[in-house]
């Protein structure tokens, strides 16, 4: 941010939005607890925090999706009570979401002017309406045929059409929720140019609330930052006063000077002289993940570290066939492997446990036993049924080994605690005897005891020769279990670190800055291409 911009943002002036003491609770969860938030005209203000921090809840309170349990919301100094999104829109608050909420089958002009069409004698004057749409788009630097069908345009253009639609009315606040997640770098620059123009409009002073997981973009476009953690306010900062390293530390909940050095139990040596169990070469997907190289050797735990949206889950899903890659190749034990679906991956000995336990993991209406045996049955196919005796033997073995409670194979899994549901999922994939186990956030949202049980089991399995890719937002957990950590940022791999050579401070720094002072003479394991990306 320029010194002129900094002065403008810090100068005394009336706030366009003041949220004070905002609290929202759901059954069993306090999503927001006394949060304050202030937004000024003509600024880009980024809302930061990890998954579950309360960002989406705060935005939904501001835009009328959620009612608040306590606190006040003022817009231009006037206290407001938003009972619906229409109330927020009437107050001049507009939102453009990650998923473009437009009518794909209508024209560009119809989308821009929807609900604001120009009418003559009660009839829509389409010539005047399209001319108005063209004028509004041109204010954002967009010059396209307004009579063309929206679906024929790129996501980037559709985002700009959505913004133009929001600006047709007297918009005071524009909320951009993950607007760049599906854009390439050129499209991001085009969007940022529009944001800067909106921010700098002297006669309108549009305030922009920006949400993104991409740190580079946050520092490129923002004037101020507000950080949330676990539903509470951590702080509000001018962007030039909070370095990336400090921002990451505040988001994960530990100040760098207070972080404990981690003595990883994963200092066990791994033989990397032979053929890796998994070799990914240039694996990527357009607008999702830039090409990544990754090797995983027998008995090795490789952690994937980075902030939410960095590409951790995207890489795991490509390896496991949950999403299709459009570039690169995979080898399993030196042989080419096709993983166009999770079934193909399972056939090659790759098992994947998704981060979304409820939507992509458990089958709530089935029993514990039925959930455990699903993976074995999928690997064998519909024609080779798993018999009752074999099912009982497998289920009994893993219920005991993992300490599933209650130890009742006939209990419905939906009635188990989150930790025990996670143990059942782990049992499902272990029962398939995989060569590579991919665990995405396996300990999220479970109690400390269950978390320790799962960590201990992963370490034991790796020691016996199982290869594991382990993803967790808790960096201490990654360092504790992994022998090596691949670090991702902004949808690309920026390098690798041996956990014996880095402590938690160092890993946080590397995630934020792309460089680290290691705790020994060893340097980060970055390839030449990685170093070019960091530079």
Short mmCIF file of C-alpha atoms in Angstrom, two decimals:
data_model
loop_
_atom_site.label_atom_id
_atom_site.label_comp_id
_atom_site.label_asym_id
_atom_site.label_seq_id
_atom_site.Cartn_x
_atom_site.Cartn_y
_atom_site.Cartn_z
CA UNK A 1 0.00 0.00 0.00
CA UNK A 2 1.29 3.45 -0.89
CA UNK A 3 1.95 6.07 1.78
CA UNK A 4 -0.95 8.08 0.33
CA UNK A 5 -3.29 5.14 0.72
CA UNK A 6 -2.02 4.46 4.23
CA UNK A 7 -2.66 8.06 5.22
CA UNK A 8 -6.15 7.97 3.71
CA UNK A 9 -7.07 4.80 5.56
CA UNK A 10 -5.70 5.96 8.91
CA UNK A 11 -7.17 9.47 8.75
CA UNK A 12 -10.17 10.19 11.01
CA UNK A 13 -13.46 9.67 9.18
CA UNK A 14 -16.86 8.14 9.62
CA UNK A 15 -17.09 4.37 9.29
CA UNK A 16 -19.51 2.98 6.74
CA UNK A 17 -19.94 -0.22 8.80
CA UNK A 18 -19.55 -0.63 12.55
CA UNK A 19 -20.20 -4.06 14.06
CA UNK A 20 -19.87 -4.16 17.84
CA UNK A 21 -20.01 -7.14 20.18
CA UNK A 22 -21.41 -9.50 17.55
CA UNK A 23 -22.27 -12.92 18.98
CA UNK A 24 -23.93 -15.82 17.15
CA UNK A 25 -24.51 -19.30 18.54
CA UNK A 26 -25.63 -22.55 16.95
CA UNK A 27 -26.54 -25.73 18.86
CA UNK A 28 -23.43 -26.64 20.82
CA UNK A 29 -21.24 -24.04 19.09
CA UNK A 30 -20.54 -20.35 19.71
CA UNK A 31 -19.61 -19.24 16.20
CA UNK A 32 -18.90 -15.59 17.12
CA UNK A 33 -18.19 -14.26 20.60
CA UNK A 34 -18.30 -10.48 21.01
CA UNK A 35 -16.58 -9.63 17.72
CA UNK A 36 -15.99 -6.02 16.62
CA UNK A 37 -15.46 -5.05 13.00
CA UNK A 38 -15.09 -1.63 11.34
CA UNK A 39 -15.10 -0.81 7.64
CA UNK A 40 -14.29 2.61 6.16
CA UNK A 41 -15.26 4.08 2.76
CA UNK A 42 -12.69 3.66 0.05
CA UNK A 43 -10.69 0.84 1.65
CA UNK A 44 -10.02 -2.82 0.89
CA UNK A 45 -10.29 -4.65 4.19
CA UNK A 46 -9.34 -8.34 4.31
CA UNK A 47 -10.92 -10.72 6.79
CA UNK A 48 -8.43 -13.40 7.83
CA UNK A 49 -8.60 -16.63 9.79
CA UNK A 50 -8.34 -20.36 9.40
CA UNK A 51 -11.27 -22.69 8.78
CA UNK A 52 -13.80 -22.31 11.60
CA UNK A 53 -12.45 -18.93 12.67
CA UNK A 54 -15.81 -17.22 12.09
CA UNK A 55 -15.17 -15.34 8.83
CA UNK A 56 -18.19 -16.71 6.98
CA UNK A 57 -20.44 -16.25 10.01
CA UNK A 58 -19.43 -12.58 10.35
CA UNK A 59 -20.05 -11.98 6.65
CA UNK A 60 -23.46 -13.66 6.89
CA UNK A 61 -24.34 -11.45 9.85
CA UNK A 62 -23.40 -8.37 7.81
CA UNK A 63 -25.32 -9.51 4.74
CA UNK A 64 -28.49 -10.57 6.55
CA UNK A 65 -28.14 -14.34 6.11
CA UNK A 66 -27.85 -14.87 9.88
CA UNK A 67 -29.52 -12.92 12.64
CA UNK A 68 -27.30 -11.93 15.54
CA UNK A 69 -27.81 -13.05 19.15
CA UNK A 70 -26.06 -9.99 20.62
CA UNK A 71 -24.36 -6.82 19.46
CA UNK A 72 -25.15 -3.98 17.06
CA UNK A 73 -24.65 -3.24 13.36
CA UNK A 74 -24.49 0.35 12.12
CA UNK A 75 -24.35 1.43 8.48
CA UNK A 76 -23.46 5.09 7.91
CA UNK A 77 -24.05 5.67 11.62
CA UNK A 78 -27.59 4.28 11.60
CA UNK A 79 -28.30 1.16 13.65
CA UNK A 80 -29.69 -1.64 11.50
CA UNK A 81 -31.44 -4.93 12.16
CA UNK A 82 -31.00 -7.30 9.24
CA UNK A 83 -33.68 -9.98 9.20
CA UNK A 84 -32.97 -11.04 5.60
CA UNK A 85 -30.53 -10.41 2.77
CA UNK A 86 -32.96 -7.89 1.28
CA UNK A 87 -32.51 -5.72 4.39
CA UNK A 88 -28.73 -5.67 3.89
CA UNK A 89 -29.10 -4.94 0.18
CA UNK A 90 -31.42 -2.04 0.96
CA UNK A 91 -28.70 -0.67 3.25
CA UNK A 92 -26.21 -0.73 0.36
CA UNK A 93 -24.38 -3.99 1.11
CA UNK A 94 -23.77 -6.27 -1.87
CA UNK A 95 -21.99 -9.63 -2.03
CA UNK A 96 -20.16 -11.47 -4.81
CA UNK A 97 -19.48 -15.08 -3.86
CA UNK A 98 -16.86 -17.58 -4.97
CA UNK A 99 -19.56 -19.43 -6.91
CA UNK A 100 -20.97 -16.90 -9.34
CA UNK A 101 -24.67 -16.49 -8.49
CA UNK A 102 -25.94 -15.41 -11.89
CA UNK A 103 -28.32 -16.75 -14.54
CA UNK A 104 -26.11 -18.61 -16.99
CA UNK A 105 -28.81 -18.89 -19.65
CA UNK A 106 -29.48 -15.13 -19.79
CA UNK A 107 -27.46 -12.51 -21.62
CA UNK A 108 -24.73 -10.46 -19.98
CA UNK A 109 -26.93 -7.36 -20.11
CA UNK A 110 -29.91 -9.13 -18.58
CA UNK A 111 -27.72 -10.30 -15.70
CA UNK A 112 -26.24 -6.86 -15.06
CA UNK A 113 -29.63 -5.14 -15.04
CA UNK A 114 -31.72 -7.92 -13.47
CA UNK A 115 -34.41 -6.21 -11.42
CA UNK A 116 -33.21 -2.79 -12.61
CA UNK A 117 -34.35 -2.96 -16.24
CA UNK A 118 -35.26 0.32 -17.93
CA UNK A 119 -38.97 0.44 -18.65
CA UNK A 120 -41.08 2.57 -20.96
CA UNK A 121 -44.87 2.53 -20.57
CA UNK A 122 -44.60 -0.54 -18.35
CA UNK A 123 -42.55 -2.52 -20.89
CA UNK A 124 -38.83 -3.29 -20.74
CA UNK A 125 -36.88 -1.15 -23.17
CA UNK A 126 -34.21 -3.74 -24.04
CA UNK A 127 -32.18 -1.37 -26.21
CA UNK A 128 -31.88 1.13 -23.34
CA UNK A 129 -31.34 -1.67 -20.82
CA UNK A 130 -28.43 -3.13 -22.78
CA UNK A 131 -26.98 0.35 -23.28
CA UNK A 132 -27.10 0.89 -19.51
CA UNK A 133 -25.48 -2.50 -18.92
CA UNK A 134 -22.74 -1.63 -21.38
CA UNK A 135 -22.14 1.66 -19.55
CA UNK A 136 -21.93 -0.03 -16.14
CA UNK A 137 -19.52 -2.68 -17.47
CA UNK A 138 -17.34 -0.07 -19.15
CA UNK A 139 -16.90 1.62 -15.75
CA UNK A 140 -15.13 -1.59 -14.69
CA UNK A 141 -13.06 -1.73 -17.86
CA UNK A 142 -15.16 -4.57 -19.32
CA UNK A 143 -16.10 -4.22 -22.97
CA UNK A 144 -18.06 -7.21 -24.20
CA UNK A 145 -21.26 -7.78 -26.17
CA UNK A 146 -24.03 -7.41 -23.59
CA UNK A 147 -26.33 -9.52 -25.78
CA UNK A 148 -24.02 -12.55 -25.57
CA UNK A 149 -25.05 -15.41 -23.30
CA UNK A 150 -23.30 -15.26 -19.92
CA UNK A 151 -22.35 -18.95 -19.98
CA UNK A 152 -20.18 -18.34 -23.04
CA UNK A 153 -17.74 -16.22 -20.99
CA UNK A 154 -14.92 -17.17 -18.64
CA UNK A 155 -15.35 -17.29 -14.87
CA UNK A 156 -13.26 -14.10 -14.63
CA UNK A 157 -15.67 -12.19 -16.87
CA UNK A 158 -18.63 -13.63 -14.97
CA UNK A 159 -17.11 -12.36 -11.71
CA UNK A 160 -16.85 -8.88 -13.21
CA UNK A 161 -20.44 -9.10 -14.45
CA UNK A 162 -21.50 -10.00 -10.90
CA UNK A 163 -19.63 -6.99 -9.53
CA UNK A 164 -21.17 -4.74 -12.17
CA UNK A 165 -24.62 -6.03 -11.22
CA UNK A 166 -23.88 -5.20 -7.57
CA UNK A 167 -22.80 -1.67 -8.50
CA UNK A 168 -25.94 -0.84 -10.51
CA UNK A 169 -27.66 0.17 -7.29
CA UNK A 170 -26.21 2.54 -4.69
CA UNK A 171 -23.70 0.11 -3.19
CA UNK A 172 -21.74 1.33 -0.18
CA UNK A 173 -20.10 -1.99 0.74
CA UNK A 174 -19.00 -4.71 -1.66
CA UNK A 175 -18.22 -8.10 -0.08
CA UNK A 176 -15.95 -10.27 -2.23
CA UNK A 177 -15.92 -13.79 -0.77
CA UNK A 178 -13.08 -15.87 -2.31
CA UNK A 179 -13.50 -14.19 -5.72
CA UNK A 180 -10.11 -15.36 -7.03
CA UNK A 181 -10.26 -19.07 -6.16
CA UNK A 182 -11.06 -20.12 -9.75
CA UNK A 183 -9.02 -17.48 -11.58
CA UNK A 184 -5.58 -17.66 -13.14
CA UNK A 185 -2.97 -14.98 -12.49
CA UNK A 186 -3.90 -12.81 -15.45
CA UNK A 187 -7.56 -12.89 -14.48
CA UNK A 188 -6.68 -12.03 -10.88
CA UNK A 189 -4.80 -8.95 -12.07
CA UNK A 190 -7.81 -7.89 -14.11
CA UNK A 191 -10.06 -8.27 -11.07
CA UNK A 192 -7.62 -6.38 -8.85
CA UNK A 193 -7.51 -3.52 -11.33
CA UNK A 194 -11.30 -3.26 -11.02
CA UNK A 195 -11.11 -3.41 -7.20
CA UNK A 196 -8.58 -0.58 -7.13
CA UNK A 197 -10.80 1.53 -9.38
CA UNK A 198 -13.82 0.94 -7.13
CA UNK A 199 -11.80 1.71 -4.01
CA UNK A 200 -10.45 4.94 -5.43
CA UNK A 201 -13.74 6.33 -6.75
CA UNK A 202 -13.80 9.80 -5.21
CA UNK A 203 -17.54 10.27 -5.51
CA UNK A 204 -18.59 6.87 -4.17
CA UNK A 205 -15.87 5.67 -1.79
CA UNK A 206 -16.95 2.04 -2.04
CA UNK A 207 -15.73 -0.05 0.90
CA UNK A 208 -14.59 -3.53 -0.08
CA UNK A 209 -14.53 -6.49 2.30
CA UNK A 210 -12.17 -9.03 0.76
CA UNK A 211 -11.82 -12.69 1.76
CA UNK A 212 -9.08 -14.91 0.34
CA UNK A 213 -6.73 -17.64 1.53
CA UNK A 214 -3.97 -16.42 -0.80
CA UNK A 215 -1.47 -14.39 1.22
CA UNK A 216 0.22 -12.87 -1.82
CA UNK A 217 -3.13 -11.48 -2.96
CA UNK A 218 -4.01 -10.21 0.52
CA UNK A 219 -0.81 -8.16 0.72
CA UNK A 220 -1.18 -6.93 -2.85
CA UNK A 221 -4.67 -5.50 -2.56
CA UNK A 222 -5.46 -4.81 1.12
CA UNK A 223 -5.31 -1.64 3.18
CA UNK A 224 -6.20 -3.24 6.52
CA UNK A 225 -6.60 -6.73 8.00
CA UNK A 226 -8.90 -8.14 10.66
CA UNK A 227 -7.91 -11.53 12.10
CA UNK A 228 -10.41 -13.92 13.70
CA UNK A 229 -9.65 -17.14 15.53
CA UNK A 230 -12.13 -19.60 17.01
CA UNK A 231 -14.98 -17.09 16.79
CA UNK A 232 -13.13 -14.29 18.59
CA UNK A 233 -11.35 -11.14 17.45
CA UNK A 234 -7.56 -11.40 17.48
CA UNK A 235 -6.95 -7.88 16.20
CA UNK A 236 -7.22 -5.28 13.47
CA UNK A 237 -4.06 -4.08 11.69
CA UNK A 238 -2.89 -1.78 8.88
CA UNK A 239 -1.43 -4.16 6.34
CA UNK A 240 2.02 -2.55 6.47
CA UNK A 241 2.18 -3.15 10.25
CA UNK A 242 1.68 -6.91 10.12
CA UNK A 243 4.20 -9.05 8.26
CA UNK A 244 3.21 -12.37 6.73
CA UNK A 245 5.03 -14.28 9.42
CA UNK A 246 3.13 -12.48 12.17
CA UNK A 247 -0.17 -12.86 10.32
CA UNK A 248 0.22 -16.63 10.01
CA UNK A 249 1.18 -16.89 13.69
CA UNK A 250 -1.93 -14.93 14.76
CA UNK A 251 -4.17 -17.05 12.54
CA UNK A 252 -2.93 -20.36 13.96
CA UNK A 253 -3.05 -19.07 17.52
CA UNK A 254 0.53 -18.91 18.75
CA UNK A 255 2.92 -15.96 18.80
CA UNK A 256 6.25 -16.87 17.21
CA UNK A 257 8.28 -16.04 20.30
CA UNK A 258 6.12 -18.39 22.37
CA UNK A 259 6.07 -21.36 20.02
CA UNK A 260 7.43 -24.53 21.51
CA UNK A 261 10.23 -26.28 19.68
CA UNK A 262 8.94 -29.63 18.48
CA UNK A 263 11.09 -32.68 18.95
CA UNK A 264 9.48 -34.86 16.30
CA UNK A 265 9.12 -38.52 17.07
CA UNK A 266 9.33 -38.80 13.29
CA UNK A 267 13.12 -38.51 13.36
CA UNK A 268 13.12 -42.21 12.47
CA UNK A 269 15.32 -42.59 9.37
CA UNK A 270 13.66 -43.52 6.08
CA UNK A 271 15.45 -45.32 3.25
CA UNK A 272 15.00 -43.17 0.16
CA UNK A 273 17.59 -44.91 -1.99
CA UNK A 274 15.15 -47.19 -3.79
CA UNK A 275 12.00 -46.75 -5.82
CA UNK A 276 9.36 -44.59 -4.13
CA UNK A 277 5.98 -46.07 -3.37
CA UNK A 278 4.46 -42.99 -5.00
CA UNK A 279 5.96 -40.62 -7.51
CA UNK A 280 3.90 -37.67 -8.74
CA UNK A 281 5.40 -35.76 -11.66
CA UNK A 282 3.91 -32.44 -12.74
CA UNK A 283 0.56 -33.34 -11.22
CA UNK A 284 -1.85 -30.41 -11.50
CA UNK A 285 -5.22 -29.08 -12.52
CA UNK A 286 -5.96 -25.76 -14.20
CA UNK A 287 -7.11 -23.05 -11.78
CA UNK A 288 -6.81 -25.53 -8.91
CA UNK A 289 -3.18 -26.56 -8.49
CA UNK A 290 0.01 -25.72 -10.35
CA UNK A 291 2.10 -28.76 -11.38
CA UNK A 292 3.62 -30.54 -8.36
CA UNK A 293 6.38 -33.14 -8.04
CA UNK A 294 6.23 -35.38 -4.96
CA UNK A 295 7.87 -38.65 -3.90
CA UNK A 296 6.74 -40.80 -0.96
CA UNK A 297 8.91 -43.74 0.11
CA UNK A 298 8.08 -46.92 1.99
CA UNK A 299 7.42 -46.32 5.70
CA UNK A 300 7.56 -42.56 5.27
CA UNK A 301 5.08 -39.99 6.54
CA UNK A 302 5.05 -36.93 4.30
CA UNK A 303 3.16 -33.94 5.65
CA UNK A 304 1.43 -31.38 3.46
CA UNK A 305 1.55 -28.00 5.17
CA UNK A 306 0.10 -24.62 4.27
CA UNK A 307 -2.82 -22.40 5.04
CA UNK A 308 -6.35 -23.32 4.04
CA UNK A 309 -6.62 -22.85 0.26
CA UNK A 310 -2.89 -23.39 -0.30
CA UNK A 311 -3.46 -26.55 -2.36
CA UNK A 312 -2.99 -29.24 0.29
CA UNK A 313 -6.36 -30.91 -0.17
CA UNK A 314 -6.32 -30.33 -3.91
CA UNK A 315 -3.05 -32.27 -4.25
CA UNK A 316 -4.36 -35.12 -2.08
CA UNK A 317 -7.54 -35.39 -4.13
CA UNK A 318 -5.63 -35.50 -7.42
CA UNK A 319 -3.38 -38.29 -6.17
CA UNK A 320 -6.39 -40.22 -4.88
CA UNK A 321 -8.47 -39.77 -8.03
CA UNK A 322 -11.21 -37.85 -6.20
CA UNK A 323 -10.60 -35.04 -8.72
CA UNK A 324 -9.28 -35.50 -12.24
CA UNK A 325 -5.87 -34.14 -13.14
CA UNK A 326 -5.33 -32.42 -16.47
CA UNK A 327 -1.55 -32.75 -16.40
CA UNK A 328 1.29 -34.82 -15.05
CA UNK A 329 1.65 -38.48 -14.18
CA UNK A 330 1.66 -40.90 -11.26
CA UNK A 331 3.80 -43.95 -10.58
CA UNK A 332 3.19 -46.55 -7.89
CA UNK A 333 6.24 -48.69 -7.10
CA UNK A 334 7.82 -47.60 -10.37
CA UNK A 335 4.87 -48.48 -12.61
CA UNK A 336 2.59 -45.99 -14.30
CA UNK A 337 -0.70 -45.66 -12.45
CA UNK A 338 -4.03 -44.28 -13.63
CA UNK A 339 -6.10 -42.82 -10.81
CA UNK A 340 -9.06 -41.38 -12.70
CA UNK A 341 -11.33 -42.27 -9.79
CA UNK A 342 -11.00 -43.30 -6.15
CA UNK A 343 -11.73 -46.89 -7.29
CA UNK A 344 -8.75 -46.82 -9.67
CA UNK A 345 -6.56 -45.43 -6.89
CA UNK A 346 -7.76 -48.10 -4.47
CA UNK A 347 -6.91 -50.78 -7.05
CA UNK A 348 -3.34 -49.48 -6.99
CA UNK A 349 -3.21 -49.49 -3.20
CA UNK A 350 -3.94 -45.79 -2.58
CA UNK A 351 -6.56 -45.14 0.11
CA UNK A 352 -7.91 -41.65 0.77
CA UNK A 353 -9.75 -40.34 3.82
CA UNK A 354 -11.39 -37.00 3.00
CA UNK A 355 -11.36 -33.96 5.29
CA UNK A 356 -15.17 -33.82 5.04
CA UNK A 357 -15.97 -36.72 7.34
CA UNK A 358 -19.75 -36.34 7.12
CA UNK A 359 -20.24 -35.63 3.40
CA UNK A 360 -17.49 -37.84 1.93
CA UNK A 361 -16.68 -40.30 4.70
CA UNK A 362 -19.21 -41.96 6.91
CA UNK A 363 -22.54 -43.34 5.71
CA UNK A 364 -24.68 -42.31 8.65
CA UNK A 365 -27.50 -44.80 8.14
CA UNK A 366 -25.13 -47.78 8.09
CA UNK A 367 -23.62 -49.58 11.06
CA UNK A 368 -20.03 -49.41 12.23
CA UNK A 369 -19.39 -52.84 10.68
CA UNK A 370 -20.94 -51.85 7.35
CA UNK A 371 -18.89 -48.66 7.23
CA UNK A 372 -15.66 -50.52 7.96
CA UNK A 373 -16.20 -53.18 5.30
CA UNK A 374 -17.10 -50.70 2.52
CA UNK A 375 -13.49 -50.22 1.44
CA UNK A 376 -12.72 -53.93 1.20
CA UNK A 377 -15.91 -54.54 -0.76
CA UNK A 378 -15.14 -51.64 -3.13
CA UNK A 379 -11.66 -52.98 -3.82
CA UNK A 380 -12.96 -56.48 -4.58
CA UNK A 381 -15.91 -55.39 -6.68
CA UNK A 382 -19.59 -56.24 -6.59
CA UNK A 383 -19.12 -59.85 -7.76
CA UNK A 384 -16.79 -60.89 -4.93
CA UNK A 385 -18.83 -60.40 -1.81
CA UNK A 386 -17.13 -60.27 1.58
CA UNK A 387 -18.60 -63.10 3.62
CA UNK A 388 -20.10 -62.79 7.10
CA UNK A 389 -17.25 -64.60 8.86
CA UNK A 390 -14.57 -62.53 7.13
CA UNK A 391 -16.49 -59.33 7.82
CA UNK A 392 -16.70 -60.14 11.51
CA UNK A 393 -13.00 -60.96 11.69
CA UNK A 394 -12.00 -57.69 9.98
CA UNK A 395 -14.40 -55.56 12.01
CA UNK A 396 -13.43 -57.12 15.35
CA UNK A 397 -9.73 -56.67 14.56
CA UNK A 398 -9.97 -52.96 13.81
CA UNK A 399 -12.50 -52.06 16.49
CA UNK A 400 -10.04 -53.51 18.99
CA UNK A 401 -6.88 -52.12 17.37
CA UNK A 402 -8.24 -48.58 17.16
CA UNK A 403 -10.24 -48.57 20.37
CA UNK A 404 -13.58 -47.69 18.76
CA UNK A 405 -16.18 -46.85 21.44
CA UNK A 406 -18.73 -48.17 21.87
CA UNK A 407 -17.24 -51.45 20.66
CA UNK A 408 -20.53 -52.43 19.04
CA UNK A 409 -20.26 -53.29 15.34
CA UNK A 410 -24.04 -53.00 14.97
CA UNK A 411 -24.29 -49.43 16.28
CA UNK A 412 -25.26 -46.78 13.71
CA UNK A 413 -22.16 -44.75 12.98
CA UNK A 414 -24.08 -41.49 13.07
CA UNK A 415 -24.57 -42.02 16.81
CA UNK A 416 -20.83 -42.19 17.52
CA UNK A 417 -18.69 -39.23 18.57
CA UNK A 418 -16.61 -37.46 15.93
CA UNK A 419 -13.43 -39.09 17.19
CA UNK A 420 -14.89 -42.59 16.99
CA UNK A 421 -16.33 -41.90 13.55
CA UNK A 422 -12.84 -40.93 12.46
CA UNK A 423 -11.44 -44.17 13.90
CA UNK A 424 -14.02 -46.15 11.90
CA UNK A 425 -12.94 -44.36 8.71
CA UNK A 426 -9.31 -45.13 9.46
CA UNK A 427 -10.32 -48.78 10.01
CA UNK A 428 -12.13 -48.80 6.65
CA UNK A 429 -9.02 -47.86 4.73
CA UNK A 430 -6.57 -49.92 6.75
CA UNK A 431 -8.71 -52.99 6.10
CA UNK A 432 -7.94 -52.60 2.37
CA UNK A 433 -4.22 -53.15 3.12
CA UNK A 434 -3.11 -50.02 1.24
CA UNK A 435 0.45 -49.17 0.26
CA UNK A 436 -0.24 -45.45 0.60
CA UNK A 437 -2.72 -43.92 3.03
CA UNK A 438 -3.76 -40.30 2.48
CA UNK A 439 -5.27 -38.67 5.57
CA UNK A 440 -6.76 -35.19 5.14
CA UNK A 441 -7.43 -33.51 8.51
CA UNK A 442 -8.04 -36.83 10.31
CA UNK A 443 -8.02 -35.21 13.77
CA UNK A 444 -10.09 -32.09 13.10
CA UNK A 445 -12.96 -31.56 15.50
CA UNK A 446 -12.27 -34.53 17.76
CA UNK A 447 -11.30 -34.69 21.41
CA UNK A 448 -7.73 -34.80 22.66
CA UNK A 449 -7.82 -38.46 23.59
CA UNK A 450 -9.08 -39.62 20.19
CA UNK A 451 -6.59 -37.32 18.50
CA UNK A 452 -3.69 -38.89 20.40
CA UNK A 453 -4.96 -42.39 19.55
CA UNK A 454 -5.04 -41.61 15.82
CA UNK A 455 -1.62 -39.95 15.83
CA UNK A 456 -0.15 -42.91 17.70
CA UNK A 457 -1.68 -45.39 15.23
CA UNK A 458 -0.37 -43.49 12.21
CA UNK A 459 3.15 -43.51 13.67
CA UNK A 460 2.93 -47.25 14.39
CA UNK A 461 1.71 -48.06 10.88
CA UNK A 462 4.47 -46.02 9.27
CA UNK A 463 7.07 -47.77 11.41
CA UNK A 464 5.75 -51.08 10.06
CA UNK A 465 6.21 -49.87 6.47
CA UNK A 466 3.00 -48.09 5.48
CA UNK A 467 3.49 -44.88 3.48
CA UNK A 468 1.35 -41.95 4.60
CA UNK A 469 0.50 -38.50 3.28
CA UNK A 470 -0.73 -36.51 6.29
CA UNK A 471 -2.55 -33.17 6.16
CA UNK A 472 -3.38 -31.10 9.21
CA UNK A 473 -3.96 -27.44 9.97
CA UNK A 474 -2.20 -28.06 13.29
CA UNK A 475 1.43 -27.65 12.34
CA UNK A 476 2.65 -29.23 15.59
CA UNK A 477 0.86 -32.39 14.52
CA UNK A 478 2.50 -32.40 11.10
CA UNK A 479 5.96 -31.96 12.62
CA UNK A 480 5.32 -34.63 15.22
CA UNK A 481 4.38 -37.31 12.68
CA UNK A 482 6.13 -36.52 9.39
CA UNK A 483 9.73 -37.15 8.42
CA UNK A 484 9.35 -34.65 5.60
CA UNK A 485 6.99 -31.74 4.93
CA UNK A 486 5.99 -30.45 1.51
CA UNK A 487 4.92 -26.81 1.86
CA UNK A 488 2.25 -25.33 -0.40
CA UNK A 489 1.18 -21.74 -0.82
CA UNK A 490 -1.24 -20.12 -3.24
CA UNK A 491 -1.93 -23.40 -5.05
CA UNK A 492 1.67 -24.38 -5.68
CA UNK A 493 4.39 -26.31 -3.92
CA UNK A 494 7.15 -23.95 -2.80
CA UNK A 495 9.52 -26.51 -1.30
CA UNK A 496 10.16 -29.35 1.11
CA UNK A 497 11.64 -29.47 4.60
CA UNK A 498 13.03 -32.33 6.66
CA UNK A 499 11.29 -32.15 10.05
CA UNK A 500 14.54 -32.92 11.86
CA UNK A 501 15.91 -29.67 10.47
CA UNK A 502 13.06 -27.29 11.27
CA UNK A 503 11.06 -26.27 14.32
CA UNK A 504 7.58 -24.80 14.45
CA UNK A 505 8.81 -21.21 14.16
CA UNK A 506 10.75 -22.17 11.06
CA UNK A 507 7.82 -23.93 9.43
CA UNK A 508 5.51 -20.97 10.07
CA UNK A 509 8.12 -18.66 8.55
CA UNK A 510 8.50 -20.89 5.51
CA UNK A 511 4.75 -21.02 4.93
CA UNK A 512 4.54 -17.23 5.19
CA UNK A 513 7.76 -16.18 3.44
CA UNK A 514 9.06 -19.15 1.43
CA UNK A 515 12.33 -19.21 3.35
CA UNK A 516 13.52 -20.48 6.72
CA UNK A 517 16.53 -20.67 8.95
CA UNK A 518 16.79 -24.38 9.66
CA UNK A 519 17.84 -25.73 13.03
CA UNK A 520 20.83 -27.53 11.53
CA UNK A 521 23.14 -26.98 8.61
CA UNK A 522 20.74 -28.76 6.26
CA UNK A 523 18.89 -26.52 3.80
CA UNK A 524 15.27 -26.82 2.75
CA UNK A 525 14.82 -29.51 0.14
CA UNK A 526 13.74 -27.24 -2.71
CA UNK A 527 14.14 -28.05 -6.36
CA UNK A 528 15.42 -25.42 -8.85
CA UNK A 529 11.88 -24.92 -10.15
CA UNK A 530 10.62 -24.40 -6.59
CA UNK A 531 13.31 -21.79 -5.96
CA UNK A 532 12.27 -19.93 -9.09
CA UNK A 533 8.67 -19.87 -7.86
CA UNK A 534 9.73 -18.59 -4.43
CA UNK A 535 11.77 -15.84 -6.02
#
